[in-house]
């Protein structure tokens, strides 16, 4: 069914998709400029809720992902505080040049495997987007809207950066949650700690998974090494 009037950017929703449909759509996105995403709780209701520039894609192209994260970074810590250890005084430096992992077969395979596992519990949407990282902006997703400084252009620039650096593919969108598969997660403690700081800047609630543990970037980094999924939840 077409949802263009009520959910901008969403072209179709398949409530009982064939398990192989996600794989076919994702494999064809370079030609079709339409991207699949699994929809969770209140995902459709979250579409269309955020303003975007007149030419949002030009705005993304002109946006530096590292500068966005540095702007969103909650530091520095106050005197005596260790909550942002080891990045107490500053945000991590800009990462060096890296291969673009987004087109690699492992990136596609990780997303397809995850979608196959959770697909029976989700609807499948087709979105007017040329890559998974662009989906929140394409649907004007409002899931992070309760954080006034978090704009969709900046969010999309960061997702594109992760897609290229780590093969991190946005697979599922909920009303307040994004879930990414990660084909090339950070392997060393140093790299993981820098990525942990990026996650804390990207999603302010990431330090508290509400399971009794409150993370610093250093302790959170231990959960990122070798992790095949990243989940971000805005309270």
PDB file of C-alpha atoms in Angstrom:
ATOM      1  CA  UNK A   1       0.000   0.000   0.000  1.00  0.00           C
ATOM      2  CA  UNK A   2       1.163   3.568  -0.656  1.00  0.00           C
ATOM      3  CA  UNK A   3       1.719   5.732   2.383  1.00  0.00           C
ATOM      4  CA  UNK A   4       3.074   8.865   0.735  1.00  0.00           C
ATOM      5  CA  UNK A   5       0.334  11.061   2.183  1.00  0.00           C
ATOM      6  CA  UNK A   6       0.789   9.974   5.792  1.00  0.00           C
ATOM      7  CA  UNK A   7       4.408   8.802   5.949  1.00  0.00           C
ATOM      8  CA  UNK A   8       6.723  10.821   3.703  1.00  0.00           C
ATOM      9  CA  UNK A   9       9.381   8.752   1.989  1.00  0.00           C
ATOM     10  CA  UNK A  10       7.717   5.379   2.593  1.00  0.00           C
ATOM     11  CA  UNK A  11       6.558   3.964  -0.719  1.00  0.00           C
ATOM     12  CA  UNK A  12       5.233   0.554   0.363  1.00  0.00           C
ATOM     13  CA  UNK A  13       4.792  -1.565   3.447  1.00  0.00           C
ATOM     14  CA  UNK A  14       4.738  -5.358   3.277  1.00  0.00           C
ATOM     15  CA  UNK A  15       3.087  -6.748   6.399  1.00  0.00           C
ATOM     16  CA  UNK A  16       3.908 -10.387   5.565  1.00  0.00           C
ATOM     17  CA  UNK A  17       7.025 -10.138   3.393  1.00  0.00           C
ATOM     18  CA  UNK A  18       8.707 -13.062   1.710  1.00  0.00           C
ATOM     19  CA  UNK A  19      11.923 -13.750   3.693  1.00  0.00           C
ATOM     20  CA  UNK A  20      14.029 -13.153   0.587  1.00  0.00           C
ATOM     21  CA  UNK A  21      12.408  -9.814  -0.307  1.00  0.00           C
ATOM     22  CA  UNK A  22      14.682  -7.729   1.944  1.00  0.00           C
ATOM     23  CA  UNK A  23      17.763  -9.252   0.323  1.00  0.00           C
ATOM     24  CA  UNK A  24      16.482  -8.582  -3.194  1.00  0.00           C
ATOM     25  CA  UNK A  25      15.568  -4.985  -2.403  1.00  0.00           C
ATOM     26  CA  UNK A  26      18.843  -4.199  -0.645  1.00  0.00           C
ATOM     27  CA  UNK A  27      20.867  -5.779  -3.425  1.00  0.00           C
ATOM     28  CA  UNK A  28      19.039  -3.636  -5.987  1.00  0.00           C
ATOM     29  CA  UNK A  29      19.138  -0.310  -4.140  1.00  0.00           C
ATOM     30  CA  UNK A  30      21.946   1.080  -6.288  1.00  0.00           C
ATOM     31  CA  UNK A  31      19.720   0.821  -9.354  1.00  0.00           C
ATOM     32  CA  UNK A  32      16.305   1.501  -7.837  1.00  0.00           C
ATOM     33  CA  UNK A  33      17.171   4.243  -5.294  1.00  0.00           C
ATOM     34  CA  UNK A  34      14.620   2.552  -3.048  1.00  0.00           C
ATOM     35  CA  UNK A  35      15.836   0.993   0.146  1.00  0.00           C
ATOM     36  CA  UNK A  36      14.265  -1.626   2.448  1.00  0.00           C
ATOM     37  CA  UNK A  37      13.999  -1.260   6.218  1.00  0.00           C
ATOM     38  CA  UNK A  38      12.247  -3.324   8.856  1.00  0.00           C
ATOM     39  CA  UNK A  39       9.665  -1.408  10.863  1.00  0.00           C
ATOM     40  CA  UNK A  40       9.133  -1.922  14.569  1.00  0.00           C
ATOM     41  CA  UNK A  41       6.878  -0.417  17.224  1.00  0.00           C
ATOM     42  CA  UNK A  42       5.418   2.996  16.283  1.00  0.00           C
ATOM     43  CA  UNK A  43       7.792   3.343  13.342  1.00  0.00           C
ATOM     44  CA  UNK A  44       5.161   4.632  10.930  1.00  0.00           C
ATOM     45  CA  UNK A  45       3.872   7.112  13.530  1.00  0.00           C
ATOM     46  CA  UNK A  46       7.410   8.511  13.852  1.00  0.00           C
ATOM     47  CA  UNK A  47       7.636   9.302  10.125  1.00  0.00           C
ATOM     48  CA  UNK A  48       7.006  12.846   8.934  1.00  0.00           C
ATOM     49  CA  UNK A  49       7.573  14.389  12.335  1.00  0.00           C
ATOM     50  CA  UNK A  50      10.755  16.394  11.771  1.00  0.00           C
ATOM     51  CA  UNK A  51      11.499  19.426   9.589  1.00  0.00           C
ATOM     52  CA  UNK A  52      14.163  19.105   6.903  1.00  0.00           C
ATOM     53  CA  UNK A  53      15.914  21.631   4.637  1.00  0.00           C
ATOM     54  CA  UNK A  54      14.555  22.384   1.172  1.00  0.00           C
ATOM     55  CA  UNK A  55      17.396  20.310  -0.311  1.00  0.00           C
ATOM     56  CA  UNK A  56      18.256  17.859   2.473  1.00  0.00           C
ATOM     57  CA  UNK A  57      20.600  15.704   0.381  1.00  0.00           C
ATOM     58  CA  UNK A  58      22.765  18.666  -0.594  1.00  0.00           C
ATOM     59  CA  UNK A  59      22.858  19.593   3.090  1.00  0.00           C
ATOM     60  CA  UNK A  60      24.074  16.112   4.028  1.00  0.00           C
ATOM     61  CA  UNK A  61      26.800  16.228   1.373  1.00  0.00           C
ATOM     62  CA  UNK A  62      28.046  19.474   2.921  1.00  0.00           C
ATOM     63  CA  UNK A  63      27.969  18.146   6.495  1.00  0.00           C
ATOM     64  CA  UNK A  64      31.059  16.779   8.226  1.00  0.00           C
ATOM     65  CA  UNK A  65      30.142  13.795  10.398  1.00  0.00           C
ATOM     66  CA  UNK A  66      33.053  14.238  12.810  1.00  0.00           C
ATOM     67  CA  UNK A  67      32.191  17.911  13.335  1.00  0.00           C
ATOM     68  CA  UNK A  68      28.579  16.910  14.054  1.00  0.00           C
ATOM     69  CA  UNK A  69      29.636  14.404  16.703  1.00  0.00           C
ATOM     70  CA  UNK A  70      32.075  16.870  18.233  1.00  0.00           C
ATOM     71  CA  UNK A  71      29.247  19.399  18.484  1.00  0.00           C
ATOM     72  CA  UNK A  72      26.929  16.847  20.086  1.00  0.00           C
ATOM     73  CA  UNK A  73      29.614  15.536  22.465  1.00  0.00           C
ATOM     74  CA  UNK A  74      28.529  16.103  26.103  1.00  0.00           C
ATOM     75  CA  UNK A  75      32.054  16.742  27.430  1.00  0.00           C
ATOM     76  CA  UNK A  76      34.306  17.869  28.847  1.00  0.00           C
ATOM     77  CA  UNK A  77      33.850  16.318  32.280  1.00  0.00           C
ATOM     78  CA  UNK A  78      33.654  18.532  35.318  1.00  0.00           C
ATOM     79  CA  UNK A  79      36.587  18.529  37.737  1.00  0.00           C
ATOM     80  CA  UNK A  80      37.040  15.130  39.366  1.00  0.00           C
ATOM     81  CA  UNK A  81      34.429  13.427  37.182  1.00  0.00           C
ATOM     82  CA  UNK A  82      35.373  10.287  35.231  1.00  0.00           C
ATOM     83  CA  UNK A  83      32.090   9.695  33.391  1.00  0.00           C
ATOM     84  CA  UNK A  84      33.691  10.276  29.973  1.00  0.00           C
ATOM     85  CA  UNK A  85      36.882   8.331  30.643  1.00  0.00           C
ATOM     86  CA  UNK A  86      39.178   8.146  28.647  1.00  0.00           C
ATOM     87  CA  UNK A  87      37.909  11.254  26.782  1.00  0.00           C
ATOM     88  CA  UNK A  88      37.514  13.471  29.833  1.00  0.00           C
ATOM     89  CA  UNK A  89      38.921  16.662  28.330  1.00  0.00           C
ATOM     90  CA  UNK A  90      38.162  16.368  24.624  1.00  0.00           C
ATOM     91  CA  UNK A  91      36.392  14.455  21.897  1.00  0.00           C
ATOM     92  CA  UNK A  92      38.564  11.876  20.075  1.00  0.00           C
ATOM     93  CA  UNK A  93      40.539  13.155  17.101  1.00  0.00           C
ATOM     94  CA  UNK A  94      39.241  12.724  13.570  1.00  0.00           C
ATOM     95  CA  UNK A  95      39.744   9.144  12.295  1.00  0.00           C
ATOM     96  CA  UNK A  96      42.163   8.661   9.446  1.00  0.00           C
ATOM     97  CA  UNK A  97      41.201   7.674   5.897  1.00  0.00           C
ATOM     98  CA  UNK A  98      39.565   4.265   5.603  1.00  0.00           C
ATOM     99  CA  UNK A  99      38.253   1.938   2.938  1.00  0.00           C
ATOM    100  CA  UNK A 100      34.589   2.317   2.015  1.00  0.00           C
ATOM    101  CA  UNK A 101      33.064  -0.875   3.444  1.00  0.00           C
ATOM    102  CA  UNK A 102      29.492  -0.116   2.391  1.00  0.00           C
ATOM    103  CA  UNK A 103      29.535  -1.985  -0.952  1.00  0.00           C
ATOM    104  CA  UNK A 104      31.320  -5.101   0.322  1.00  0.00           C
ATOM    105  CA  UNK A 105      29.557  -8.451   0.232  1.00  0.00           C
ATOM    106  CA  UNK A 106      30.041  -8.909   3.982  1.00  0.00           C
ATOM    107  CA  UNK A 107      28.094  -5.701   4.629  1.00  0.00           C
ATOM    108  CA  UNK A 108      25.151  -6.929   2.583  1.00  0.00           C
ATOM    109  CA  UNK A 109      25.333 -10.409   4.115  1.00  0.00           C
ATOM    110  CA  UNK A 110      25.288  -9.106   7.704  1.00  0.00           C
ATOM    111  CA  UNK A 111      22.181  -7.017   7.033  1.00  0.00           C
ATOM    112  CA  UNK A 112      20.399  -9.844   5.209  1.00  0.00           C
ATOM    113  CA  UNK A 113      21.166 -12.377   7.963  1.00  0.00           C
ATOM    114  CA  UNK A 114      19.790 -10.072  10.639  1.00  0.00           C
ATOM    115  CA  UNK A 115      16.712  -9.241   8.587  1.00  0.00           C
ATOM    116  CA  UNK A 116      16.051 -12.933   8.026  1.00  0.00           C
ATOM    117  CA  UNK A 117      16.138 -13.563  11.785  1.00  0.00           C
ATOM    118  CA  UNK A 118      13.819 -10.741  12.854  1.00  0.00           C
ATOM    119  CA  UNK A 119      11.818 -10.303   9.656  1.00  0.00           C
ATOM    120  CA  UNK A 120       8.902 -12.483  10.843  1.00  0.00           C
ATOM    121  CA  UNK A 121       8.400 -10.027  13.728  1.00  0.00           C
ATOM    122  CA  UNK A 122       8.522  -6.843  11.617  1.00  0.00           C
ATOM    123  CA  UNK A 123       6.855  -5.156   8.690  1.00  0.00           C
ATOM    124  CA  UNK A 124       9.061  -4.380   5.713  1.00  0.00           C
ATOM    125  CA  UNK A 125       8.989  -0.866   4.278  1.00  0.00           C
ATOM    126  CA  UNK A 126      10.361   0.353   0.963  1.00  0.00           C
ATOM    127  CA  UNK A 127      11.729   3.888   1.279  1.00  0.00           C
ATOM    128  CA  UNK A 128      12.763   6.484  -1.288  1.00  0.00           C
ATOM    129  CA  UNK A 129      16.418   6.406  -0.243  1.00  0.00           C
ATOM    130  CA  UNK A 130      19.620   5.591  -2.102  1.00  0.00           C
ATOM    131  CA  UNK A 131      21.284   3.906   0.892  1.00  0.00           C
ATOM    132  CA  UNK A 132      20.246   2.652   4.341  1.00  0.00           C
ATOM    133  CA  UNK A 133      21.929   5.571   6.113  1.00  0.00           C
ATOM    134  CA  UNK A 134      19.548   7.959   4.365  1.00  0.00           C
ATOM    135  CA  UNK A 135      16.342   6.318   5.616  1.00  0.00           C
ATOM    136  CA  UNK A 136      15.718   8.485   8.743  1.00  0.00           C
ATOM    137  CA  UNK A 137      16.064  11.666   6.707  1.00  0.00           C
ATOM    138  CA  UNK A 138      13.974  10.286   3.846  1.00  0.00           C
ATOM    139  CA  UNK A 139      11.052   9.524   6.184  1.00  0.00           C
ATOM    140  CA  UNK A 140      11.660  12.583   8.415  1.00  0.00           C
ATOM    141  CA  UNK A 141      12.018  10.301  11.432  1.00  0.00           C
ATOM    142  CA  UNK A 142      11.228  11.959  14.777  1.00  0.00           C
ATOM    143  CA  UNK A 143      12.700   9.333  17.099  1.00  0.00           C
ATOM    144  CA  UNK A 144      15.493  11.594  18.357  1.00  0.00           C
ATOM    145  CA  UNK A 145      13.323  14.702  18.241  1.00  0.00           C
ATOM    146  CA  UNK A 146      13.271  15.201  22.009  1.00  0.00           C
ATOM    147  CA  UNK A 147      16.945  16.221  21.744  1.00  0.00           C
ATOM    148  CA  UNK A 148      16.730  19.706  20.255  1.00  0.00           C
ATOM    149  CA  UNK A 149      20.290  19.785  18.883  1.00  0.00           C
ATOM    150  CA  UNK A 150      19.969  16.479  17.038  1.00  0.00           C
ATOM    151  CA  UNK A 151      18.972  17.279  13.462  1.00  0.00           C
ATOM    152  CA  UNK A 152      18.291  14.682  10.774  1.00  0.00           C
ATOM    153  CA  UNK A 153      20.936  16.082   8.435  1.00  0.00           C
ATOM    154  CA  UNK A 154      23.630  15.586  11.061  1.00  0.00           C
ATOM    155  CA  UNK A 155      22.259  12.185  12.054  1.00  0.00           C
ATOM    156  CA  UNK A 156      22.323  11.038   8.428  1.00  0.00           C
ATOM    157  CA  UNK A 157      25.880  12.277   7.908  1.00  0.00           C
ATOM    158  CA  UNK A 158      27.003  10.212  10.891  1.00  0.00           C
ATOM    159  CA  UNK A 159      25.141   7.118   9.695  1.00  0.00           C
ATOM    160  CA  UNK A 160      26.798   7.483   6.281  1.00  0.00           C
ATOM    161  CA  UNK A 161      30.204   7.715   7.940  1.00  0.00           C
ATOM    162  CA  UNK A 162      29.604   4.525   9.918  1.00  0.00           C
ATOM    163  CA  UNK A 163      28.186   2.772   6.865  1.00  0.00           C
ATOM    164  CA  UNK A 164      31.411   3.464   5.008  1.00  0.00           C
ATOM    165  CA  UNK A 165      33.886   2.866   7.840  1.00  0.00           C
ATOM    166  CA  UNK A 166      32.311  -0.178   9.483  1.00  0.00           C
ATOM    167  CA  UNK A 167      29.776  -1.554   7.023  1.00  0.00           C
ATOM    168  CA  UNK A 168      27.161  -0.443   9.558  1.00  0.00           C
ATOM    169  CA  UNK A 169      23.774  -0.837   7.880  1.00  0.00           C
ATOM    170  CA  UNK A 170      20.518   0.539   9.250  1.00  0.00           C
ATOM    171  CA  UNK A 171      18.229  -2.509   9.154  1.00  0.00           C
ATOM    172  CA  UNK A 172      15.425  -1.729  11.627  1.00  0.00           C
ATOM    173  CA  UNK A 173      13.657   1.489  12.543  1.00  0.00           C
ATOM    174  CA  UNK A 174      11.310   1.839  15.524  1.00  0.00           C
ATOM    175  CA  UNK A 175       9.556   4.863  16.944  1.00  0.00           C
ATOM    176  CA  UNK A 176      12.611   5.772  19.033  1.00  0.00           C
ATOM    177  CA  UNK A 177      15.211   3.133  18.124  1.00  0.00           C
ATOM    178  CA  UNK A 178      17.659   2.493  15.295  1.00  0.00           C
ATOM    179  CA  UNK A 179      19.315  -0.912  14.860  1.00  0.00           C
ATOM    180  CA  UNK A 180      22.371  -1.331  12.645  1.00  0.00           C
ATOM    181  CA  UNK A 181      24.234  -4.443  11.582  1.00  0.00           C
ATOM    182  CA  UNK A 182      28.021  -4.055  11.630  1.00  0.00           C
ATOM    183  CA  UNK A 183      30.083  -6.120   9.219  1.00  0.00           C
ATOM    184  CA  UNK A 184      33.460  -4.686  10.293  1.00  0.00           C
ATOM    185  CA  UNK A 185      33.247  -3.750  13.995  1.00  0.00           C
ATOM    186  CA  UNK A 186      36.196  -2.149  15.810  1.00  0.00           C
ATOM    187  CA  UNK A 187      38.807  -4.727  16.760  1.00  0.00           C
ATOM    188  CA  UNK A 188      41.248  -2.937  19.072  1.00  0.00           C
ATOM    189  CA  UNK A 189      40.588  -1.312  22.428  1.00  0.00           C
ATOM    190  CA  UNK A 190      41.853   2.057  21.164  1.00  0.00           C
ATOM    191  CA  UNK A 191      39.563   2.032  18.134  1.00  0.00           C
ATOM    192  CA  UNK A 192      36.602   0.813  20.184  1.00  0.00           C
ATOM    193  CA  UNK A 193      37.055   3.600  22.746  1.00  0.00           C
ATOM    194  CA  UNK A 194      36.983   6.231  19.996  1.00  0.00           C
ATOM    195  CA  UNK A 195      33.863   4.671  18.481  1.00  0.00           C
ATOM    196  CA  UNK A 196      32.289   4.522  21.948  1.00  0.00           C
ATOM    197  CA  UNK A 197      32.700   8.273  22.234  1.00  0.00           C
ATOM    198  CA  UNK A 198      31.005   8.670  18.860  1.00  0.00           C
ATOM    199  CA  UNK A 199      28.090   6.568  20.107  1.00  0.00           C
ATOM    200  CA  UNK A 200      27.772   8.664  23.278  1.00  0.00           C
ATOM    201  CA  UNK A 201      27.665  11.843  21.182  1.00  0.00           C
ATOM    202  CA  UNK A 202      25.219  10.351  18.692  1.00  0.00           C
ATOM    203  CA  UNK A 203      22.776   9.005  21.280  1.00  0.00           C
ATOM    204  CA  UNK A 204      22.899  10.581  24.764  1.00  0.00           C
ATOM    205  CA  UNK A 205      21.092   7.603  26.338  1.00  0.00           C
ATOM    206  CA  UNK A 206      23.732   5.143  25.165  1.00  0.00           C
ATOM    207  CA  UNK A 207      25.654   5.309  28.427  1.00  0.00           C
ATOM    208  CA  UNK A 208      22.695   3.842  30.337  1.00  0.00           C
ATOM    209  CA  UNK A 209      21.233   0.641  28.841  1.00  0.00           C
ATOM    210  CA  UNK A 210      18.864   0.480  31.843  1.00  0.00           C
ATOM    211  CA  UNK A 211      20.109  -2.931  32.915  1.00  0.00           C
ATOM    212  CA  UNK A 212      21.801  -1.742  36.079  1.00  0.00           C
ATOM    213  CA  UNK A 213      25.053  -0.745  34.330  1.00  0.00           C
ATOM    214  CA  UNK A 214      26.069   2.861  33.636  1.00  0.00           C
ATOM    215  CA  UNK A 215      28.888   3.006  31.105  1.00  0.00           C
ATOM    216  CA  UNK A 216      31.826   5.262  30.491  1.00  0.00           C
ATOM    217  CA  UNK A 217      33.194   5.229  26.945  1.00  0.00           C
ATOM    218  CA  UNK A 218      35.953   2.898  28.171  1.00  0.00           C
ATOM    219  CA  UNK A 219      33.594   0.302  29.650  1.00  0.00           C
ATOM    220  CA  UNK A 220      31.141   0.643  26.772  1.00  0.00           C
ATOM    221  CA  UNK A 221      33.971   0.086  24.292  1.00  0.00           C
ATOM    222  CA  UNK A 222      34.372  -3.456  25.597  1.00  0.00           C
ATOM    223  CA  UNK A 223      30.859  -4.223  24.316  1.00  0.00           C
ATOM    224  CA  UNK A 224      31.703  -2.907  20.821  1.00  0.00           C
ATOM    225  CA  UNK A 225      34.713  -5.058  19.981  1.00  0.00           C
ATOM    226  CA  UNK A 226      33.430  -7.716  17.633  1.00  0.00           C
ATOM    227  CA  UNK A 227      29.795  -6.651  18.092  1.00  0.00           C
ATOM    228  CA  UNK A 228      27.699  -7.381  14.994  1.00  0.00           C
ATOM    229  CA  UNK A 229      24.826  -5.042  15.862  1.00  0.00           C
ATOM    230  CA  UNK A 230      24.553  -1.513  17.236  1.00  0.00           C
ATOM    231  CA  UNK A 231      21.288  -0.392  18.800  1.00  0.00           C
ATOM    232  CA  UNK A 232      20.511   3.238  19.630  1.00  0.00           C
ATOM    233  CA  UNK A 233      17.564   4.205  21.758  1.00  0.00           C
ATOM    234  CA  UNK A 234      16.414   7.753  22.521  1.00  0.00           C
ATOM    235  CA  UNK A 235      14.396   7.956  25.735  1.00  0.00           C
TER     236      UNK A 235
END
